[in-house]
mmCIF file of C-alpha atoms in Angstrom:
data_model
loop_
_atom_site.group_PDB
_atom_site.id
_atom_site.type_symbol
_atom_site.label_atom_id
_atom_site.label_comp_id
_atom_site.label_asym_id
_atom_site.label_seq_id
_atom_site.Cartn_x
_atom_site.Cartn_y
_atom_site.Cartn_z
ATOM 1 C CA MET A 221 42.216 -58.614 49.092
ATOM 2 C CA PRO A 222 40.831 -56.664 51.603
ATOM 3 C CA ALA A 223 36.456 -56.910 52.385
ATOM 4 C CA ALA A 224 34.363 -54.807 51.243
ATOM 5 C CA THR A 225 33.896 -51.404 54.106
ATOM 6 C CA PRO A 226 30.124 -51.196 54.786
ATOM 7 C CA ASP A 227 27.993 -47.939 53.046
ATOM 8 C CA PRO A 228 27.422 -46.552 56.177
ATOM 9 C CA PHE A 229 24.702 -44.573 54.216
ATOM 10 C CA LEU A 230 22.691 -48.014 53.948
ATOM 11 C CA SER A 231 22.841 -48.549 58.001
ATOM 12 C CA PRO A 232 19.537 -49.145 59.411
ATOM 13 C CA ALA A 233 20.709 -45.875 61.886
ATOM 14 C CA ALA A 234 20.898 -43.829 58.512
ATOM 15 C CA LEU A 235 17.840 -45.279 56.648
ATOM 16 C CA LYS A 236 15.492 -44.120 58.922
ATOM 17 C CA LYS A 237 17.430 -40.952 59.661
ATOM 18 C CA ARG A 238 16.846 -39.856 56.067
ATOM 19 C CA LEU A 239 13.356 -41.507 55.941
ATOM 20 C CA GLY A 240 12.277 -38.775 59.368
ATOM 21 C CA ALA A 241 14.016 -36.101 57.187
ATOM 22 C CA GLY A 242 12.119 -36.510 54.821
ATOM 23 C CA LEU A 243 9.261 -36.973 56.267
ATOM 24 C CA VAL A 244 9.635 -33.572 57.719
ATOM 25 C CA LEU A 245 10.044 -32.102 54.308
ATOM 26 C CA LEU A 246 7.572 -33.840 53.139
ATOM 27 C CA ALA A 247 4.955 -32.447 55.595
ATOM 28 C CA ILE A 248 6.733 -28.904 55.373
ATOM 29 C CA LEU A 249 5.491 -28.746 51.512
ATOM 30 C CA LEU A 250 1.994 -29.683 52.380
ATOM 31 C CA LEU A 251 1.292 -27.195 55.021
ATOM 32 C CA ALA A 252 3.045 -24.918 52.579
ATOM 33 C CA ILE A 253 0.366 -25.432 50.146
ATOM 34 C CA LEU A 254 -2.658 -25.836 52.054
ATOM 35 C CA LEU A 255 -1.041 -21.712 53.358
ATOM 36 C CA LEU A 256 -1.351 -20.843 49.602
ATOM 37 C CA ALA A 257 -4.437 -22.735 49.356
ATOM 38 C CA ILE A 258 -6.367 -20.005 51.781
ATOM 39 C CA LEU A 259 -4.409 -17.112 50.907
ATOM 40 C CA LEU A 260 -6.059 -17.689 46.883
ATOM 41 C CA VAL A 261 -9.549 -18.325 48.812
ATOM 42 C CA VAL A 262 -9.289 -15.495 50.727
ATOM 43 C CA ARG A 263 -7.581 -13.333 47.374
ATOM 44 C CA PHE A 264 -10.600 -15.001 45.298
ATOM 45 C CA SER A 265 -12.862 -13.902 48.011
ATOM 46 C CA SER A 266 -12.502 -10.561 48.002
ATOM 47 C CA SER A 267 -12.888 -9.813 44.853
ATOM 48 C CA LEU A 268 -16.479 -10.924 44.482
ATOM 49 C CA PRO A 269 -18.718 -8.413 43.449
ATOM 50 C CA VAL A 270 -20.918 -6.725 46.409
ATOM 51 C CA SER A 271 -24.695 -6.709 45.464
ATOM 52 C CA GLN A 272 -26.154 -3.242 45.379
ATOM 53 C CA GLU A 273 -29.090 -3.955 46.847
ATOM 54 C CA ALA A 274 -27.497 -4.364 49.715
ATOM 55 C CA ALA A 275 -26.359 -0.728 49.933
ATOM 56 C CA PRO A 276 -26.454 2.780 48.540
ATOM 57 C CA ALA A 277 -24.615 4.090 45.959
ATOM 58 C CA SER A 278 -22.135 5.403 47.886
ATOM 59 C CA ARG A 279 -19.681 2.926 49.675
ATOM 60 C CA THR A 280 -20.684 1.814 52.513
ATOM 61 C CA LEU A 281 -19.104 -0.254 55.543
ATOM 62 C CA LEU A 282 -20.705 -3.409 54.898
ATOM 63 C CA GLN A 283 -19.080 -3.030 50.904
ATOM 64 C CA ALA A 284 -15.742 -2.392 52.441
ATOM 65 C CA ARG A 285 -15.925 -5.680 54.620
ATOM 66 C CA ALA A 286 -16.180 -7.426 51.202
ATOM 67 C CA GLN A 287 -13.107 -5.911 50.542
ATOM 68 C CA ARG A 288 -9.169 -6.804 51.524
ATOM 69 C CA VAL A 289 -9.018 -6.113 55.060
ATOM 70 C CA ARG A 290 -5.076 -4.004 55.931
ATOM 71 C CA PHE A 291 -4.197 -5.937 58.679
ATOM 72 C CA ASP A 292 -0.452 -4.336 58.817
ATOM 73 C CA GLU A 293 -2.100 -0.974 59.552
ATOM 74 C CA PRO A 294 -1.466 0.426 63.412
ATOM 75 C CA LEU A 295 -5.026 1.264 63.513
ATOM 76 C CA LEU A 296 -7.893 -1.172 63.608
ATOM 77 C CA PRO A 297 -11.497 -0.470 62.295
ATOM 78 C CA ILE A 298 -14.150 -0.403 65.029
ATOM 79 C CA GLN A 299 -15.522 -3.432 65.992
ATOM 80 C CA PHE A 300 -19.626 -3.363 67.010
ATOM 81 C CA ALA A 301 -20.954 -4.430 70.254
ATOM 82 C CA SER A 302 -23.220 -7.297 68.824
ATOM 83 C CA ASP A 303 -25.213 -7.913 72.070
ATOM 84 C CA LEU A 304 -26.858 -4.854 73.063
ATOM 85 C CA ASP A 305 -29.896 -4.866 74.393
ATOM 86 C CA PRO A 306 -32.129 -2.204 72.837
ATOM 87 C CA ALA A 307 -34.587 -1.614 75.530
ATOM 88 C CA LYS A 308 -31.704 -1.199 77.427
ATOM 89 C CA VAL A 309 -29.930 1.601 75.234
ATOM 90 C CA ALA A 310 -32.967 3.809 74.918
ATOM 91 C CA LEU A 311 -33.213 3.248 78.936
ATOM 92 C CA GLY A 312 -29.717 4.574 79.552
ATOM 93 C CA ARG A 313 -30.166 7.730 76.377
ATOM 94 C CA ALA A 314 -32.950 8.571 78.543
ATOM 95 C CA LEU A 315 -30.990 8.243 82.034
ATOM 96 C CA PHE A 316 -27.822 9.641 79.836
ATOM 97 C CA HIS A 317 -29.530 13.191 79.025
ATOM 98 C CA ASP A 318 -31.665 13.451 82.738
ATOM 99 C CA PRO A 319 -31.099 16.618 85.052
ATOM 100 C CA ARG A 320 -32.811 14.398 87.761
ATOM 101 C CA LEU A 321 -29.297 12.817 88.397
ATOM 102 C CA SER A 322 -27.908 16.124 89.647
ATOM 103 C CA ARG A 323 -28.951 18.091 92.548
ATOM 104 C CA ASP A 324 -30.797 21.147 91.685
ATOM 105 C CA ASN A 325 -32.312 19.062 88.398
ATOM 106 C CA ARG A 326 -30.240 21.068 85.979
ATOM 107 C CA ILE A 327 -27.453 19.008 84.876
ATOM 108 C CA SER A 328 -27.086 15.841 83.187
ATOM 109 C CA CYS A 329 -24.765 13.741 81.764
ATOM 110 C CA ALA A 330 -25.265 15.390 78.428
ATOM 111 C CA SER A 331 -23.706 18.592 79.582
ATOM 112 C CA CYS A 332 -20.392 18.175 79.675
ATOM 113 C CA HIS A 333 -20.504 15.538 76.837
ATOM 114 C CA ASP A 334 -23.114 16.109 74.190
ATOM 115 C CA LEU A 335 -23.674 14.104 71.369
ATOM 116 C CA SER A 336 -24.736 16.549 68.962
ATOM 117 C CA ARG A 337 -20.848 18.433 69.485
ATOM 118 C CA GLY A 338 -17.924 15.669 70.030
ATOM 119 C CA GLY A 339 -19.559 14.141 72.737
ATOM 120 C CA VAL A 340 -17.580 17.203 75.049
ATOM 121 C CA ASP A 341 -18.710 20.476 76.660
ATOM 122 C CA HIS A 342 -15.519 22.743 74.083
ATOM 123 C CA ARG A 343 -15.142 23.994 77.834
ATOM 124 C CA VAL A 344 -11.463 24.106 79.175
ATOM 125 C CA HIS A 345 -13.522 22.928 82.512
ATOM 126 C CA SER A 346 -16.710 21.930 82.672
ATOM 127 C CA LEU A 347 -19.205 23.916 84.797
ATOM 128 C CA GLY A 348 -21.693 21.482 87.230
ATOM 129 C CA VAL A 349 -23.962 22.407 89.722
ATOM 130 C CA GLY A 350 -23.755 25.723 91.359
ATOM 131 C CA GLN A 351 -22.153 26.463 88.162
ATOM 132 C CA LYS A 352 -18.773 25.296 89.659
ATOM 133 C CA GLU A 353 -16.318 25.026 87.384
ATOM 134 C CA GLY A 354 -14.360 21.515 87.739
ATOM 135 C CA PRO A 355 -10.498 20.511 88.070
ATOM 136 C CA ILE A 356 -10.253 18.737 84.307
ATOM 137 C CA ASN A 357 -11.261 18.638 80.670
ATOM 138 C CA ALA A 358 -14.181 16.995 79.857
ATOM 139 C CA PRO A 359 -12.898 13.589 77.608
ATOM 140 C CA THR A 360 -15.684 12.537 74.675
ATOM 141 C CA VAL A 361 -17.840 10.431 75.640
ATOM 142 C CA LEU A 362 -17.561 9.000 72.118
ATOM 143 C CA ASN A 363 -16.320 5.324 71.523
ATOM 144 C CA ALA A 364 -15.140 6.027 75.357
ATOM 145 C CA ALA A 365 -16.311 1.359 75.526
ATOM 146 C CA LEU A 366 -13.070 1.243 73.530
ATOM 147 C CA ASN A 367 -10.641 2.630 76.226
ATOM 148 C CA PHE A 368 -9.400 0.167 78.694
ATOM 149 C CA ARG A 369 -10.070 2.640 81.923
ATOM 150 C CA GLN A 370 -12.011 5.770 82.051
ATOM 151 C CA PHE A 371 -11.220 9.192 83.569
ATOM 152 C CA TRP A 372 -7.881 11.237 82.472
ATOM 153 C CA ASP A 373 -6.415 9.510 85.636
ATOM 154 C CA GLY A 374 -7.946 5.353 84.285
ATOM 155 C CA ARG A 375 -9.230 5.837 88.172
ATOM 156 C CA SER A 376 -12.452 3.544 86.044
ATOM 157 C CA PRO A 377 -12.294 0.068 85.700
ATOM 158 C CA SER A 378 -15.307 0.084 83.237
ATOM 159 C CA LEU A 379 -18.109 2.583 81.952
ATOM 160 C CA GLU A 380 -20.065 0.786 84.927
ATOM 161 C CA ASP A 381 -18.035 2.473 87.153
ATOM 162 C CA GLN A 382 -17.665 5.828 85.835
ATOM 163 C CA VAL A 383 -21.179 6.371 86.088
ATOM 164 C CA ALA A 384 -20.731 7.387 89.718
ATOM 165 C CA GLY A 385 -17.944 9.574 89.773
ATOM 166 C CA PRO A 386 -20.160 12.877 88.338
ATOM 167 C CA ILE A 387 -23.235 12.279 90.326
ATOM 168 C CA HIS A 388 -20.929 12.159 93.924
ATOM 169 C CA ASN A 389 -18.916 15.061 92.861
ATOM 170 C CA PRO A 390 -19.489 17.963 94.532
ATOM 171 C CA LEU A 391 -18.572 20.122 91.300
ATOM 172 C CA GLU A 392 -20.184 17.895 88.707
ATOM 173 C CA MET A 393 -23.867 16.571 89.503
ATOM 174 C CA ASP A 394 -23.569 16.793 93.486
ATOM 175 C CA SER A 395 -25.794 14.417 94.617
ATOM 176 C CA ARG A 396 -26.779 11.096 96.297
ATOM 177 C CA TRP A 397 -28.165 7.709 95.249
ATOM 178 C CA ALA A 398 -29.948 8.288 97.497
ATOM 179 C CA ASP A 399 -31.637 11.559 96.267
ATOM 180 C CA VAL A 400 -31.685 10.128 92.112
ATOM 181 C CA LEU A 401 -33.588 7.006 93.546
ATOM 182 C CA LEU A 402 -36.249 9.530 95.263
ATOM 183 C CA LYS A 403 -36.728 11.646 92.776
ATOM 184 C CA LEU A 404 -36.727 8.777 89.771
ATOM 185 C CA GLY A 405 -39.048 6.499 91.958
ATOM 186 C CA LYS A 406 -41.823 9.185 91.814
ATOM 187 C CA ASP A 407 -41.826 8.540 87.846
ATOM 188 C CA ALA A 408 -44.570 5.922 87.460
ATOM 189 C CA GLN A 409 -43.489 5.565 83.342
ATOM 190 C CA LEU A 410 -39.704 5.570 83.938
ATOM 191 C CA GLU A 411 -40.372 2.937 86.790
ATOM 192 C CA ALA A 412 -41.726 0.898 84.560
ATOM 193 C CA ARG A 413 -39.565 0.447 82.148
ATOM 194 C CA PHE A 414 -36.930 -0.571 84.904
ATOM 195 C CA VAL A 415 -39.132 -2.881 86.408
ATOM 196 C CA ALA A 416 -39.897 -4.870 82.987
ATOM 197 C CA LEU A 417 -36.129 -4.426 81.880
ATOM 198 C CA TYR A 418 -34.142 -5.388 85.465
ATOM 199 C CA LYS A 419 -36.917 -6.727 87.602
ATOM 200 C CA SER A 420 -37.656 -3.743 90.288
ATOM 201 C CA ALA A 421 -37.500 -0.173 91.105
ATOM 202 C CA PRO A 422 -35.072 2.116 89.798
ATOM 203 C CA SER A 423 -31.636 1.376 91.805
ATOM 204 C CA ALA A 424 -28.005 1.838 91.613
ATOM 205 C CA ALA A 425 -26.828 -0.607 89.546
ATOM 206 C CA ALA A 426 -29.171 -0.906 86.986
ATOM 207 C CA ILE A 427 -28.949 3.067 86.218
ATOM 208 C CA GLN A 428 -25.631 2.368 85.560
ATOM 209 C CA ASP A 429 -25.572 -0.766 83.739
ATOM 210 C CA ALA A 430 -28.212 1.187 81.746
ATOM 211 C CA ILE A 431 -26.431 3.747 81.420
ATOM 212 C CA ALA A 432 -22.898 2.014 80.716
ATOM 213 C CA GLU A 433 -25.397 -0.086 77.572
ATOM 214 C CA PHE A 434 -26.430 3.008 76.080
ATOM 215 C CA GLU A 435 -22.777 4.749 75.922
ATOM 216 C CA ARG A 436 -21.186 1.080 74.604
ATOM 217 C CA SER A 437 -23.843 1.918 71.782
ATOM 218 C CA LEU A 438 -21.871 4.921 71.038
ATOM 219 C CA MET A 439 -19.242 3.942 68.344
ATOM 220 C CA THR A 440 -18.908 6.196 65.581
ATOM 221 C CA PRO A 441 -17.307 4.581 62.349
ATOM 222 C CA SER A 442 -15.617 6.957 60.089
ATOM 223 C CA ARG A 443 -13.185 7.011 56.620
ATOM 224 C CA MET A 444 -11.118 6.232 58.242
ATOM 225 C CA ASP A 445 -12.587 2.911 59.258
ATOM 226 C CA ARG A 446 -13.482 2.570 55.572
ATOM 227 C CA TRP A 447 -9.751 2.690 54.035
ATOM 228 C CA LEU A 448 -8.523 0.483 56.714
ATOM 229 C CA LEU A 449 -11.647 -1.862 55.607
ATOM 230 C CA GLY A 450 -9.859 -1.754 52.148
ATOM 231 C CA ASP A 451 -12.022 0.837 50.243
ATOM 232 C CA ASP A 452 -9.243 3.141 48.752
ATOM 233 C CA GLU A 453 -11.131 6.139 47.465
ATOM 234 C CA ALA A 454 -12.145 6.523 51.470
ATOM 235 C CA LEU A 455 -9.197 9.149 51.827
ATOM 236 C CA SER A 456 -7.892 11.996 49.550
ATOM 237 C CA SER A 457 -3.945 12.200 48.525
ATOM 238 C CA GLU A 458 -3.507 14.370 51.033
ATOM 239 C CA GLU A 459 -5.330 12.291 54.266
ATOM 240 C CA LEU A 460 -2.800 9.725 53.406
ATOM 241 C CA GLU A 461 0.456 11.308 53.092
ATOM 242 C CA GLY A 462 -1.047 12.714 56.607
ATOM 243 C CA TYR A 463 -1.553 9.245 57.711
ATOM 244 C CA GLY A 464 2.189 8.225 56.549
ATOM 245 C CA LEU A 465 3.308 11.052 58.858
ATOM 246 C CA PHE A 466 1.874 9.493 61.926
ATOM 247 C CA LYS A 467 3.188 6.697 61.818
ATOM 248 C CA ARG A 468 6.421 8.232 60.208
ATOM 249 C CA HIS A 469 7.274 9.986 63.265
ATOM 250 C CA GLY A 470 6.490 7.706 65.596
ATOM 251 C CA CYS A 471 2.442 8.811 67.088
ATOM 252 C CA PRO A 472 1.562 5.530 66.553
ATOM 253 C CA ALA A 473 3.150 4.041 69.547
ATOM 254 C CA CYS A 474 0.262 5.451 71.474
ATOM 255 C CA HIS A 475 -2.137 6.250 69.834
ATOM 256 C CA GLN A 476 -3.019 2.405 67.874
ATOM 257 C CA GLY A 477 -5.839 0.066 67.799
ATOM 258 C CA ALA A 478 -9.601 0.316 67.312
ATOM 259 C CA ASN A 479 -10.336 4.151 69.074
ATOM 260 C CA VAL A 480 -6.396 5.031 68.093
ATOM 261 C CA GLY A 481 -5.979 5.637 71.823
ATOM 262 C CA GLY A 482 -7.037 5.308 74.962
ATOM 263 C CA ASN A 483 -5.993 1.627 75.308
ATOM 264 C CA MET A 484 -1.967 2.718 77.764
ATOM 265 C CA PHE A 485 -1.093 6.050 80.218
ATOM 266 C CA GLN A 486 2.008 7.340 78.625
ATOM 267 C CA ARG A 487 3.913 10.699 80.768
ATOM 268 C CA PHE A 488 2.667 13.789 79.328
ATOM 269 C CA GLY A 489 6.408 15.224 78.652
ATOM 270 C CA VAL A 490 8.139 12.330 77.891
ATOM 271 C CA MET A 491 10.830 14.047 76.142
ATOM 272 C CA GLN A 492 10.380 17.662 77.124
ATOM 273 C CA ASP A 493 8.598 18.538 80.791
ATOM 274 C CA TYR A 494 5.752 20.189 79.754
ATOM 275 C CA PHE A 495 5.129 20.761 83.189
ATOM 276 C CA ALA A 496 7.821 22.710 83.796
ATOM 277 C CA GLY A 497 6.748 26.371 83.239
ATOM 278 C CA LYS A 498 3.424 25.535 84.284
ATOM 279 C CA GLN A 499 2.684 27.125 87.736
ATOM 280 C CA PRO A 500 1.244 27.059 90.032
ATOM 281 C CA LEU A 501 0.101 23.021 89.264
ATOM 282 C CA THR A 502 -2.921 21.802 90.069
ATOM 283 C CA GLN A 503 -3.896 18.691 91.654
ATOM 284 C CA ALA A 504 -5.297 17.289 88.102
ATOM 285 C CA ASP A 505 -1.615 18.275 86.639
ATOM 286 C CA LEU A 506 -0.815 15.065 88.650
ATOM 287 C CA GLY A 507 -2.223 12.468 86.900
ATOM 288 C CA ARG A 508 -2.268 8.557 87.600
ATOM 289 C CA PHE A 509 -0.740 9.677 90.868
ATOM 290 C CA ASN A 510 -3.826 11.099 92.828
ATOM 291 C CA VAL A 511 -5.308 6.997 92.196
ATOM 292 C CA THR A 512 -1.256 5.293 92.600
ATOM 293 C CA GLY A 513 0.350 7.411 95.012
ATOM 294 C CA ARG A 514 3.502 6.485 93.187
ATOM 295 C CA GLU A 515 6.657 8.924 92.249
ATOM 296 C CA GLU A 516 6.321 6.906 88.805
ATOM 297 C CA ASP A 517 2.701 8.267 88.111
ATOM 298 C CA ARG A 518 3.497 11.618 88.840
ATOM 299 C CA HIS A 519 2.120 13.472 85.310
ATOM 300 C CA VAL A 520 1.083 10.236 84.062
ATOM 301 C CA PHE A 521 -2.170 9.993 81.747
ATOM 302 C CA LYS A 522 -4.510 7.557 79.775
ATOM 303 C CA VAL A 523 -3.614 8.052 76.493
ATOM 304 C CA PRO A 524 -6.677 9.659 74.492
ATOM 305 C CA GLY A 525 -8.383 8.003 72.331
ATOM 306 C CA LEU A 526 -8.581 10.337 68.944
ATOM 307 C CA ARG A 527 -11.524 9.666 66.781
ATOM 308 C CA ASN A 528 -13.349 12.415 66.568
ATOM 309 C CA VAL A 529 -10.594 14.754 67.671
ATOM 310 C CA ALA A 530 -11.058 17.421 65.360
ATOM 311 C CA LEU A 531 -14.365 18.150 67.010
ATOM 312 C CA THR A 532 -13.191 18.256 70.928
ATOM 313 C CA GLY A 533 -11.121 20.788 71.535
ATOM 314 C CA PRO A 534 -9.686 22.547 73.488
ATOM 315 C CA TYR A 535 -7.169 19.616 73.839
ATOM 316 C CA PHE A 536 -4.946 17.493 76.691
ATOM 317 C CA HIS A 537 -6.398 17.369 80.604
ATOM 318 C CA ASP A 538 -6.231 21.057 80.948
ATOM 319 C CA GLY A 539 -7.660 21.944 77.787
ATOM 320 C CA SER A 540 -4.328 24.168 77.200
ATOM 321 C CA ALA A 541 -4.196 23.756 73.378
ATOM 322 C CA ALA A 542 -6.908 26.213 72.042
ATOM 323 C CA THR A 543 -6.863 24.323 68.325
ATOM 324 C CA LEU A 544 -5.540 20.603 66.905
ATOM 325 C CA GLU A 545 -2.846 22.374 65.184
ATOM 326 C CA GLU A 546 -1.306 23.111 68.740
ATOM 327 C CA ALA A 547 -1.750 20.424 70.453
ATOM 328 C CA VAL A 548 -0.673 18.199 66.652
ATOM 329 C CA ALA A 549 2.984 20.617 67.205
ATOM 330 C CA GLN A 550 2.934 20.657 71.000
ATOM 331 C CA MET A 551 2.506 16.758 70.948
ATOM 332 C CA GLY A 552 5.831 16.852 68.749
ATOM 333 C CA ARG A 553 7.963 18.901 70.727
ATOM 334 C CA PHE A 554 6.664 17.256 73.730
ATOM 335 C CA GLN A 555 6.244 13.681 73.275
ATOM 336 C CA LEU A 556 8.121 13.185 70.140
ATOM 337 C CA GLY A 557 11.275 15.679 71.044
ATOM 338 C CA ILE A 558 10.395 17.833 67.554
ATOM 339 C CA GLU A 559 9.966 20.693 66.115
ATOM 340 C CA LEU A 560 7.159 19.252 63.448
ATOM 341 C CA PRO A 561 7.164 21.305 60.636
ATOM 342 C CA GLN A 562 4.106 23.900 59.152
ATOM 343 C CA GLN A 563 3.019 21.561 56.928
ATOM 344 C CA ASP A 564 3.304 18.144 58.139
ATOM 345 C CA VAL A 565 0.824 19.819 60.624
ATOM 346 C CA LYS A 566 -1.276 20.270 58.037
ATOM 347 C CA LEU A 567 -1.274 17.048 56.411
ATOM 348 C CA MET A 568 -1.832 15.412 59.812
ATOM 349 C CA VAL A 569 -4.303 17.526 61.188
ATOM 350 C CA LEU A 570 -5.974 16.523 57.794
ATOM 351 C CA PHE A 571 -5.691 12.754 58.466
ATOM 352 C CA LEU A 572 -7.208 13.549 62.019
ATOM 353 C CA ASN A 573 -10.220 15.106 59.882
ATOM 354 C CA ALA A 574 -11.010 11.356 58.442
ATOM 355 C CA LEU A 575 -11.178 10.211 61.956
ATOM 356 C CA ASN A 576 -14.184 11.805 62.452
ATOM 357 C CA GLY A 577 -17.277 10.226 62.482
ATOM 358 C CA GLU A 578 -20.786 9.956 63.409
ATOM 359 C CA VAL A 579 -22.720 7.554 66.088
ATOM 360 C CA ARG A 580 -24.358 4.873 63.679
ATOM 361 C CA GLU A 581 -27.718 4.198 66.020
#
């Protein structure tokens, strides 16, 4: 009678292998249980009532934050800087509105960036000292802290660096730091504020720092933020339909994130040459090419953020679109390669109006 063949599944190697597989399965099971527990905690906490003493009867960002945040959207709610120095913000606000930064003491930052009018001047091209016309449409200063670069061509890496540009530009403030500091140094009250904050008399670096600190405070939460933070009643059905079209047509490929743009460069005329029929071309039309000198950057611009866009016409770097409806239709044509139906344009404009907000002090 032949000897019995040993069962391979009972060999030490096989037992070790099966034990290892069992441990892996057990670990996966425990991980799944842990994730389920976390989801249940989040779901339960998001349904907790909000104290009515914490806010007025109308829904607020505080109430919305207690609800379910929509993580699956291309747009992000505004995050407020928690480390701003109120004294620096106040000094920066004063300097932002101070015409002494200009050569003729008539032009301030607010001249081109009117905070009561969407942070712009609503001109095709801004006017500087001596009513000189600049070459480009002024972008909004509201929410500028959310931009990854400053100016249409992205030549400034920070808000601080950006401050110096208009002061020295002969078509804007047409001044010099030496002249600015001389004038501000004669203001004893203002100098005392600089000494208290910066331990020195006014300096170029301190002025840039204070104005940048003020600009970081210019955040404008909107009804869209409330919706993103879970408030289902923040947007109307038509605005939500417009947002759906905004996504379906592919607009978030360039306009996404907290500022609904402002975080990338893009060619103006991806699907159709915007500049083909535009004559004569200006230096400003070259876009980022003016900064890098690279042919691939010709007609490339920083994508503008769309917060408060309904308040900042005319549109584009050249101010060529007088209305938001016209701007949306042209975006469809030149960037997406489609002729947007009039009804789609109407609904998308309604959605874009939901991005309007006011500065929270």
